[in-house]
Amino acid sequence: MDHHSAQKILVVGATGFVGPSLVEECLNAGFQVICGVRNLKKAKKQLNFPGIKFVEVDLNIDTDPTVWLDRLRKFGIDGIINNVGIANPFGNQSLENVNVRAPLALFKAAELYQEENRRGGEELEKLRIIQVSTTGVSWPDCDRFDYPRTKKMTDEALSRMKNLNFVIVRPNIIYEPARGHLVLEQIARLPVIFYLGHAGIQPIHCRELAIGITRLLQKPYRASQMILQASGPEVMTWKEVFRQSREALGRPSAFYFRVPLLLGQLFTLLIQQLPDKLLYSLGILSKMDVDTITMMTKGSTGSNHGWLEQTRLHPIRLLETYKAVAQGPEDYAQFLEKIRRDYITYG
Ligand SMILES: NC(=O)c1ccc[n+]([C@@H]2O[C@H](COP(=O)([O-])OP(=O)(O)OC[C@H]3O[C@@H](n4cnc5c(N)ncnc54)[C@H](OP(=O)(O)O)[C@@H]3O)[C@@H](O)[C@H]2O)c1
């Protein structure tokens, strides 16, 4: 385990799917973690890790840099992961505020914080910033969809902030056994599986993403002012994702039906009305909208070379993951521990 006890990392968006893995892997790497969350009570339940601190944030509101500057000063922050991102306006949220204005206010505050430390004569290394974006930003028609359009606005504005030491990480579809927006173990139980389209995706294991991000936070910093595409190691269709996880979990073969996009869109309108418990039993953990389902059919592929080179990660394969899951919790824990320990040299 590496020890970076002096490095205090603010994880903005520490709850939800990816956030807790980021917090856990930062702790595993020896960082001190300050969790930026919008619901303290819910966060304390979800993030049951010793020694972490909490700060209340709301990116729908916090669009003024001074609010963030106070937080950076209060905790003496050395590094920031902005993991917040919303794909739709559920809960009356503004994508412009949550995905663009508030993160840019945070980054502006980071510039001011660096500046005032320099004036104060402190030999402070630049704040490290990791912005979690999405591969959807690379779609030629990304401006048609509010989610990648707003993520792109932030990526572009951050890329122009030349005083900052940032890395923009663009994950592909993220999965993790027993967690996440798609619970493949649950889907593998279904005798009939519906899927959308034949487009290629490169799903990335949530732990590969989280361990990779903690490595980007370790000194000496390898990558700076860079965009890294965090894609999984193989191009797959959705059908292949379901088939591989099912096979690894030892389930008998199923019937697969490709659903036309229009039907998928009607289905999402229905999904929006269903209770979360029922969605979970169907292997779906989050509410979707018509745009989200359309984006799922678009696919996204591309080289993960830069990501692996900068993080020196051993990429995690979906089939191997679910084979380890099928062996039981101890084997799966060892499987993840090996990823944490392995450093690969590239090039
Ligand atoms: N999941 C994927 O396949 C995928 C793929 C590519 C990129 N990404 C990106 O990865 C990041 C994490 O995604 P995820 O799947 O973990 O999403 P998620 O489960 O929906 O979590 C999003 C996080 O943002 C927080 N959040 C939402 N609105 C907020 C607000 N107004 N103020 C403060 N926090 C707010 C959520 O807090 P609450 O818990 O309080 O809601 C949660 O911590 C996002 O930036 C997303 O765009 C995800």
PDB file of C-alpha atoms and ligand atoms in Angstrom, residues 13-18 38 42 57-60 83-86 93 98 132-134 147 151 171-174 181, ligand 1:
ATOM      1  CA  GLY A  13     -19.969  13.151  -5.814  1.00  0.00           C
ATOM      2  CA  ALA A  14     -18.768  10.537  -3.328  1.00  0.00           C
ATOM      3  CA  THR A  15     -22.086   8.666  -3.254  1.00  0.00           C
ATOM      4  CA  GLY A  16     -23.991   6.893  -6.057  1.00  0.00           C
ATOM      5  CA  PHE A  17     -22.354   4.161  -8.104  1.00  0.00           C
ATOM      6  CA  VAL A  18     -18.754   5.195  -8.850  1.00  0.00           C
ATOM      7  CA  ARG A  38     -25.465  16.662  -1.118  1.00  0.00           C
ATOM      8  CA  LYS A  42     -27.658   9.242   3.078  1.00  0.00           C
ATOM      9  CA  VAL A  57     -22.201  20.461  -1.572  1.00  0.00           C
ATOM     10  CA  ASP A  58     -24.976  20.977  -4.098  1.00  0.00           C
ATOM     11  CA  LEU A  59     -23.819  21.474  -7.667  1.00  0.00           C
ATOM     12  CA  ASN A  60     -27.267  22.589  -8.689  1.00  0.00           C
ATOM     13  CA  ASN A  83     -17.178  12.724 -10.138  1.00  0.00           C
ATOM     14  CA  VAL A  84     -20.580  14.437 -10.302  1.00  0.00           C
ATOM     15  CA  GLY A  85     -22.452  14.088 -13.545  1.00  0.00           C
ATOM     16  CA  ILE A  86     -26.139  13.841 -14.354  1.00  0.00           C
ATOM     17  CA  GLN A  93     -31.784  19.561 -11.587  1.00  0.00           C
ATOM     18  CA  VAL A  98     -24.540  20.435 -12.245  1.00  0.00           C
ATOM     19  CA  VAL A 132     -14.747  12.492 -14.621  1.00  0.00           C
ATOM     20  CA  SER A 133     -16.339  12.973 -18.032  1.00  0.00           C
ATOM     21  CA  THR A 134     -17.669  10.430 -20.561  1.00  0.00           C
ATOM     22  CA  TYR A 147     -25.498  14.940 -21.218  1.00  0.00           C
ATOM     23  CA  LYS A 151     -19.745  17.355 -20.247  1.00  0.00           C
ATOM     24  CA  PRO A 171     -15.037   6.449 -18.989  1.00  0.00           C
ATOM     25  CA  ASN A 172     -16.937   4.129 -21.285  1.00  0.00           C
ATOM     26  CA  ILE A 173     -19.919   2.186 -19.828  1.00  0.00           C
ATOM     27  CA  ILE A 174     -18.989   1.297 -16.225  1.00  0.00           C
ATOM     28  CA  HIS A 181     -26.841   0.895 -12.882  1.00  0.00           C
TER      29      HIS A 181
HETATM   30  N1  LIG B   1     -22.125   4.920 -14.970  1.00  0.00           N
HETATM   31  C1  LIG B   1     -21.582   4.948 -16.166  1.00  0.00           C
HETATM   32  O1  LIG B   1     -21.653   3.976 -16.954  1.00  0.00           O
HETATM   33  C2  LIG B   1     -20.803   6.168 -16.614  1.00  0.00           C
HETATM   34  C3  LIG B   1     -20.217   6.158 -17.882  1.00  0.00           C
HETATM   35  C4  LIG B   1     -19.450   7.260 -18.280  1.00  0.00           C
HETATM   36  C5  LIG B   1     -19.280   8.339 -17.418  1.00  0.00           C
HETATM   37  N2  LIG B   1     -19.883   8.330 -16.202  1.00  0.00           N
HETATM   38  C6  LIG B   1     -19.648   9.488 -15.308  1.00  0.00           C
HETATM   39  O2  LIG B   1     -19.145   8.988 -14.090  1.00  0.00           O
HETATM   40  C7  LIG B   1     -19.551   9.818 -13.006  1.00  0.00           C
HETATM   41  C8  LIG B   1     -20.210   8.960 -11.933  1.00  0.00           C
HETATM   42  O3  LIG B   1     -21.320   8.306 -12.529  1.00  0.00           O
HETATM   43  P1  LIG B   1     -22.253   7.331 -11.710  1.00  0.00           P
HETATM   44  O4  LIG B   1     -22.692   6.301 -12.667  1.00  0.00           O
HETATM   45  O5  LIG B   1     -21.628   6.935 -10.430  1.00  0.00           O
HETATM   46  O6  LIG B   1     -23.485   8.312 -11.424  1.00  0.00           O
HETATM   47  P2  LIG B   1     -24.486   8.317 -10.174  1.00  0.00           P
HETATM   48  O7  LIG B   1     -24.583   6.996  -9.534  1.00  0.00           O
HETATM   49  O8  LIG B   1     -25.739   8.954 -10.680  1.00  0.00           O
HETATM   50  O9  LIG B   1     -23.769   9.297  -9.160  1.00  0.00           O
HETATM   51  C9  LIG B   1     -23.623  10.640  -9.463  1.00  0.00           C
HETATM   52  C10 LIG B   1     -23.053  11.377  -8.276  1.00  0.00           C
HETATM   53  O10 LIG B   1     -23.331  12.762  -8.486  1.00  0.00           O
HETATM   54  C11 LIG B   1     -23.988  13.257  -7.306  1.00  0.00           C
HETATM   55  N3  LIG B   1     -24.844  14.390  -7.612  1.00  0.00           N
HETATM   56  C12 LIG B   1     -25.882  14.468  -8.490  1.00  0.00           C
HETATM   57  N4  LIG B   1     -26.413  15.695  -8.443  1.00  0.00           N
HETATM   58  C13 LIG B   1     -25.700  16.402  -7.527  1.00  0.00           C
HETATM   59  C14 LIG B   1     -25.764  17.717  -7.002  1.00  0.00           C
HETATM   60  N5  LIG B   1     -26.678  18.591  -7.407  1.00  0.00           N
HETATM   61  N6  LIG B   1     -24.870  18.092  -6.071  1.00  0.00           N
HETATM   62  C15 LIG B   1     -23.943  17.228  -5.614  1.00  0.00           C
HETATM   63  N7  LIG B   1     -23.827  15.970  -6.049  1.00  0.00           N
HETATM   64  C16 LIG B   1     -24.701  15.572  -6.988  1.00  0.00           C
HETATM   65  C17 LIG B   1     -24.765  12.077  -6.804  1.00  0.00           C
HETATM   66  O11 LIG B   1     -25.178  12.316  -5.481  1.00  0.00           O
HETATM   67  P3  LIG B   1     -26.494  11.580  -4.890  1.00  0.00           P
HETATM   68  O12 LIG B   1     -26.021  10.219  -4.445  1.00  0.00           O
HETATM   69  O13 LIG B   1     -26.886  12.456  -3.764  1.00  0.00           O
HETATM   70  O14 LIG B   1     -27.495  11.500  -5.989  1.00  0.00           O
HETATM   71  C18 LIG B   1     -23.693  11.002  -6.943  1.00  0.00           C
HETATM   72  O15 LIG B   1     -22.722  11.150  -5.924  1.00  0.00           O
HETATM   73  C19 LIG B   1     -20.486  10.872 -13.604  1.00  0.00           C
HETATM   74  O16 LIG B   1     -19.758  12.054 -13.836  1.00  0.00           O
HETATM   75  C20 LIG B   1     -20.919  10.251 -14.933  1.00  0.00           C
HETATM   76  O17 LIG B   1     -21.228  11.232 -15.886  1.00  0.00           O
HETATM   77  C21 LIG B   1     -20.630   7.279 -15.779  1.00  0.00           C
END
